[in-house]
Amino acid sequence: MSSWLRFAPIFLLLLIVAAMLWRLANPPDTTVHSQMIGKPVPQFALAAAVPGVAGLSSAQLADGKPKLIHFFASWCVPCIGEAPVLDQLKKQGVQIDGIAIRDRPDELAQFLARNGDPFDRIGSDPESKTQLAFGSSGVPETFLVDGRGVIRLQHIGAIEPGEVPAITAAVEQAR
Amino acid sequence: MIAKPKHQRLVLVAIALVAMLAAVLLAMWGLRDRAAYFYTPADVVAGKAQPGQSIRLGGMVQKGSVQRLADGVTVRFVLTDGAAKVPVVFRGIVPDLFREGSGAIAEGSLESGGTFDATNILAKHDERYMPPQMGNQAAEHQTAKTVDR
Amino acid sequence: MIAETGLAALWLAASLSLLQLVLGFVPAISKSGSGPIRAVAVLQGVLTLFSFAMLLLVFATTDLSVSLVAENSHSAKPWLYKIAGTWGNHEGSMLLWVTVLGVSGAALAIFSRRLEERTFIAALAAQGALALGFFIFLLFASNPFARLNPPAFEGRGLNPILQDPGLAFHPPTLYLGYVGLSVAFSLAVGALITGKVDRELARAMRPWVLGAWIFLTLGITAGSYWAYYDLGWGGWWFWDPVENASLMPWLAATALLHSLNVLAARDSLRAWTVMLAMIAFSMSMVGTFLVRSGVLTSVHAFAVDPKRGVFLLILLAFYVGAALLLFALRSGKLSEGPEFELLSREAALVGNNLLLSVILGVVFIGTLYPLFVEALTGAKLSVGAPYFNAVVGPIALALMALITIGPLLNWRQDSGERLKRLAIPALLGVTAFVVLLIAVPQDGLLAKLGFGFAVALFPASLLPLLGRKLRRTPLTTYAMVLAHFGVATAVAGMSISSLTTSETLIAAKPGEIVSVGRWSIRFDSIRPVVGPNWTALEATLYATRGGAIETLKPQARFYTDPPTETTQSAILTTLNGQLYTVVGQQVGDRWQLRLWWKPMVTLIWLGGFLIAIGGALALIGRAWRGWRRGSVR
């Protein structure tokens, strides 16, 4: 038997191992990514979610200043861990507006009291209509909207402390 | 016809190679139109999916879109990814995790009229999604990695 | 304390496996016999078993200070499932894996007597090497005995879908199969090193492969039946990546089993047999990797951890790579076996091996194809039943033809005389096929052909007994007959049920009568019921087809910890099929009901069971023969 033939199974093994290594490094992405990036924000006008804090509408987003739109809820567990990161962003001068999905005012108020309130405005989205219009599929998710009201970035899941510099840089670029 | 020993080994090796080749060719033939590609609603609306072809369509079940038909077992709903919507029809018992506003994957094919005819629905179990009813129980379960269904 | 004892035993066993590996090099240096390495292998097995016993104890007593118990058990769980919970998670099942590996090595050390000594030592050393790698994985990346401080107040409960008696025994049965094949691997490696691939090797390897194969057959059959009745979809095989991962070693082991018979009887097919022995256990390792690494998504998959995946991948690559390298370097030294004709039993068995390998190949390709495509093009796709059925089906039919003809051929050279006896079975088969073509006009050519082949195989499998003195016929011949008869049974069941199943999907009000097939079913009522850790809505159905009225109670069940909903089907088994009922959601004042009448479906699992019994008869037959001859096998 020629040596090429006898060593062929080993080459095949190497190919398969390479494919497996690739997959381990790039886990299957089962999240739904928004198709709205690069497009203007969908039209919406949301009532105040918490008494004392203004609601949010799409018209307010094209005021020349980039901002983060943060989808969250009082029942969203990872949002609790993310709160200090949002505070940090706010301290660095990033403007953050919130959209609370499927929530109740009293529970929201409790959540904000316990975890801090980095939001300028919070809109109430009781049926996730605005959330879906943004192309968001879960909480927490954060969208970067530039001064002209165009969606520039989608961040799925809680923002890690290590990602703060990248986000502030992106906000700067969006001016 | 008794093959000589040297020939016999050669014949056996040749047969082994033919078998391997046959396996690969057979697999390629089978995969050509029996592998189901995954599309998003935006892909479908843009015309990337062929009608009649077996595919998987993934997206969010649009709130308010779920309609139960009179026979009690057929359901119509809309799958969306924010940019586009595809109407879906499914006849069967929907999985327990199937909810409006939640993720789902429909297996089936696109009809010429633009509706997706689903033969199977897979509802996504999303750890990030804790419906309000869970209340504080959610905290206990937050790090539990349950089996992905 | 118990946990620490278990962990200590594990460390000791790991060190012993290293010693076992090192002792394999001793014959190259000195002339001492196999005594020391045998003792080490036995001790290693005993210690590993002890460690597993400690884990069992910790689960049985719901010791919540052990992290694994806190994450996977619950004090309210019935005791059977507490015990089964030991292996219902990654770390525990990995320990079970390693335990079977160690105990197999110990058994090999104790029971193998006729094998040439240097080959035997090399094989035990190989087994030690296998164990060492997995011990390292267990101790450094999957410690089952890790403590939780402070102890948990309550456990997080096993997934309720796994709380089932059939499923409780499914992993141990399968692992005895998968990991039992490690002995074949080690023996093959040992024989390649010493160059002694011969009849002795075949006879030494055969009982191990038989034993492992019997458990694999039972495990796969049981797993299929579990999926059938528990998932509520009425299907019994989904070509799920993890199901495929259990099928691939079985295919290799079946080919190996038949190849071993050729090697033992005729001293032929040496390279093939050794290669198959290595592939079979390699497939077991690939299966373990696929299930635990998150590389393929599946209902079966354990919690995903890429770091563990990388570790297992490295182990796998190392072991399989080393084995393939050894084969590449040493197989040239294996001498030719005696020649045989095209019409001979050897040739039929070569054909058998080939077809099984082709099936293994296409299943392997189909399972990994989505991964390759995504890596190369980014496109996501899935490969399911349409591919597998279309590709495996025709090859399986060809295989059935071989099963029909092969046993009737003589070794080396056959005149074809005995093949004339196949005239009647062939006629019966063709008749059955034609009858189905007429009776079932719609699609399903593959199933109709399958039934035709099965009908021919039923009498054909008995033909080897024709003209023999039945009391003088060796048990191994009966074993072959039964196993092949089992194949016909299973295929007949698959064909008939796929062609003639009736289904009714309807939303009905209590009091209504629905029908499926020739059954008339009255949906009497639906009411809440309570179980040990669940609540459910139970429907009461009264079914009849002209005779006695049977009661069926399907449920929609809700578990509390973790919160999950499942459907519990209610199945009525009759002589000619099963009535399968499922209750769905409430729609207004109606309830969704899904009912199937599946004729002959039980033949599928009966067939699998018969195949396993055939294997057991072969094992007993050989042991009996060995005992009578005075030597052990």
PDB file of C-alpha atoms in Angstrom, chain A residues 1 6-7 9-10 13 15-24 26-31, chain C residues 289-290 293 295 309-310 313 317 320-321 324-325 328 331-332 364 368 371-372 374-375 380:
ATOM      1  CA  MET A   1       0.000   0.000   0.000  1.00  0.00           C
ATOM      2  CA  ARG A   6      -1.732   4.905   4.610  1.00  0.00           C
ATOM      3  CA  PHE A   7      -1.285   8.437   5.932  1.00  0.00           C
ATOM      4  CA  PRO A   9      -6.656   8.968   7.387  1.00  0.00           C
ATOM      5  CA  ILE A  10      -4.367  11.113   9.546  1.00  0.00           C
ATOM      6  CA  LEU A  13      -8.309  13.547  11.202  1.00  0.00           C
ATOM      7  CA  LEU A  15      -8.989  18.429   8.943  1.00  0.00           C
ATOM      8  CA  ILE A  16     -11.766  17.376  11.263  1.00  0.00           C
ATOM      9  CA  VAL A  17      -9.881  18.532  14.370  1.00  0.00           C
ATOM     10  CA  ALA A  18      -9.275  21.887  12.684  1.00  0.00           C
ATOM     11  CA  ALA A  19     -12.987  22.272  12.001  1.00  0.00           C
ATOM     12  CA  MET A  20     -13.813  21.384  15.611  1.00  0.00           C
ATOM     13  CA  LEU A  21     -11.277  23.883  16.927  1.00  0.00           C
ATOM     14  CA  TRP A  22     -12.811  26.566  14.741  1.00  0.00           C
ATOM     15  CA  ARG A  23     -16.237  25.785  16.116  1.00  0.00           C
ATOM     16  CA  LEU A  24     -15.035  25.804  19.709  1.00  0.00           C
ATOM     17  CA  ASN A  26     -16.647  30.516  17.408  1.00  0.00           C
ATOM     18  CA  PRO A  27     -19.647  29.094  19.248  1.00  0.00           C
ATOM     19  CA  PRO A  28     -22.910  28.844  17.314  1.00  0.00           C
ATOM     20  CA  ASP A  29     -24.590  32.210  17.453  1.00  0.00           C
ATOM     21  CA  THR A  30     -28.248  31.641  18.098  1.00  0.00           C
ATOM     22  CA  THR A  31     -29.018  35.265  18.860  1.00  0.00           C
TER      23      THR A  31
ATOM     24  CA  PHE C 289     -16.658  14.894  22.475  1.00  0.00           C
ATOM     25  CA  LEU C 290     -19.702  15.889  20.411  1.00  0.00           C
ATOM     26  CA  SER C 293     -18.334  20.276  23.822  1.00  0.00           C
ATOM     27  CA  VAL C 295     -19.957  21.847  18.965  1.00  0.00           C
ATOM     28  CA  GLY C 309     -14.433  20.766  24.627  1.00  0.00           C
ATOM     29  CA  VAL C 310     -10.879  21.747  23.717  1.00  0.00           C
ATOM     30  CA  LEU C 313     -10.655  17.346  21.423  1.00  0.00           C
ATOM     31  CA  ALA C 317      -6.866  13.890  18.417  1.00  0.00           C
ATOM     32  CA  VAL C 320      -6.915   8.574  17.319  1.00  0.00           C
ATOM     33  CA  GLY C 321      -3.904  10.192  15.685  1.00  0.00           C
ATOM     34  CA  LEU C 324      -3.760   5.870  12.890  1.00  0.00           C
ATOM     35  CA  LEU C 325      -0.031   6.592  12.840  1.00  0.00           C
ATOM     36  CA  ALA C 328       0.226   3.566   8.897  1.00  0.00           C
ATOM     37  CA  SER C 331       0.153  -2.389   8.803  1.00  0.00           C
ATOM     38  CA  GLY C 332       2.610  -2.984   5.993  1.00  0.00           C
ATOM     39  CA  PHE C 364     -20.499  10.979   9.794  1.00  0.00           C
ATOM     40  CA  LEU C 368     -20.484  17.199  10.585  1.00  0.00           C
ATOM     41  CA  LEU C 371     -20.173  22.568  10.987  1.00  0.00           C
ATOM     42  CA  PHE C 372     -17.896  22.523   7.939  1.00  0.00           C
ATOM     43  CA  GLU C 374     -20.503  27.277   8.596  1.00  0.00           C
ATOM     44  CA  ALA C 375     -16.740  27.318   9.130  1.00  0.00           C
ATOM     45  CA  LYS C 380     -26.141  28.067   8.621  1.00  0.00           C
TER      46      LYS C 380
END
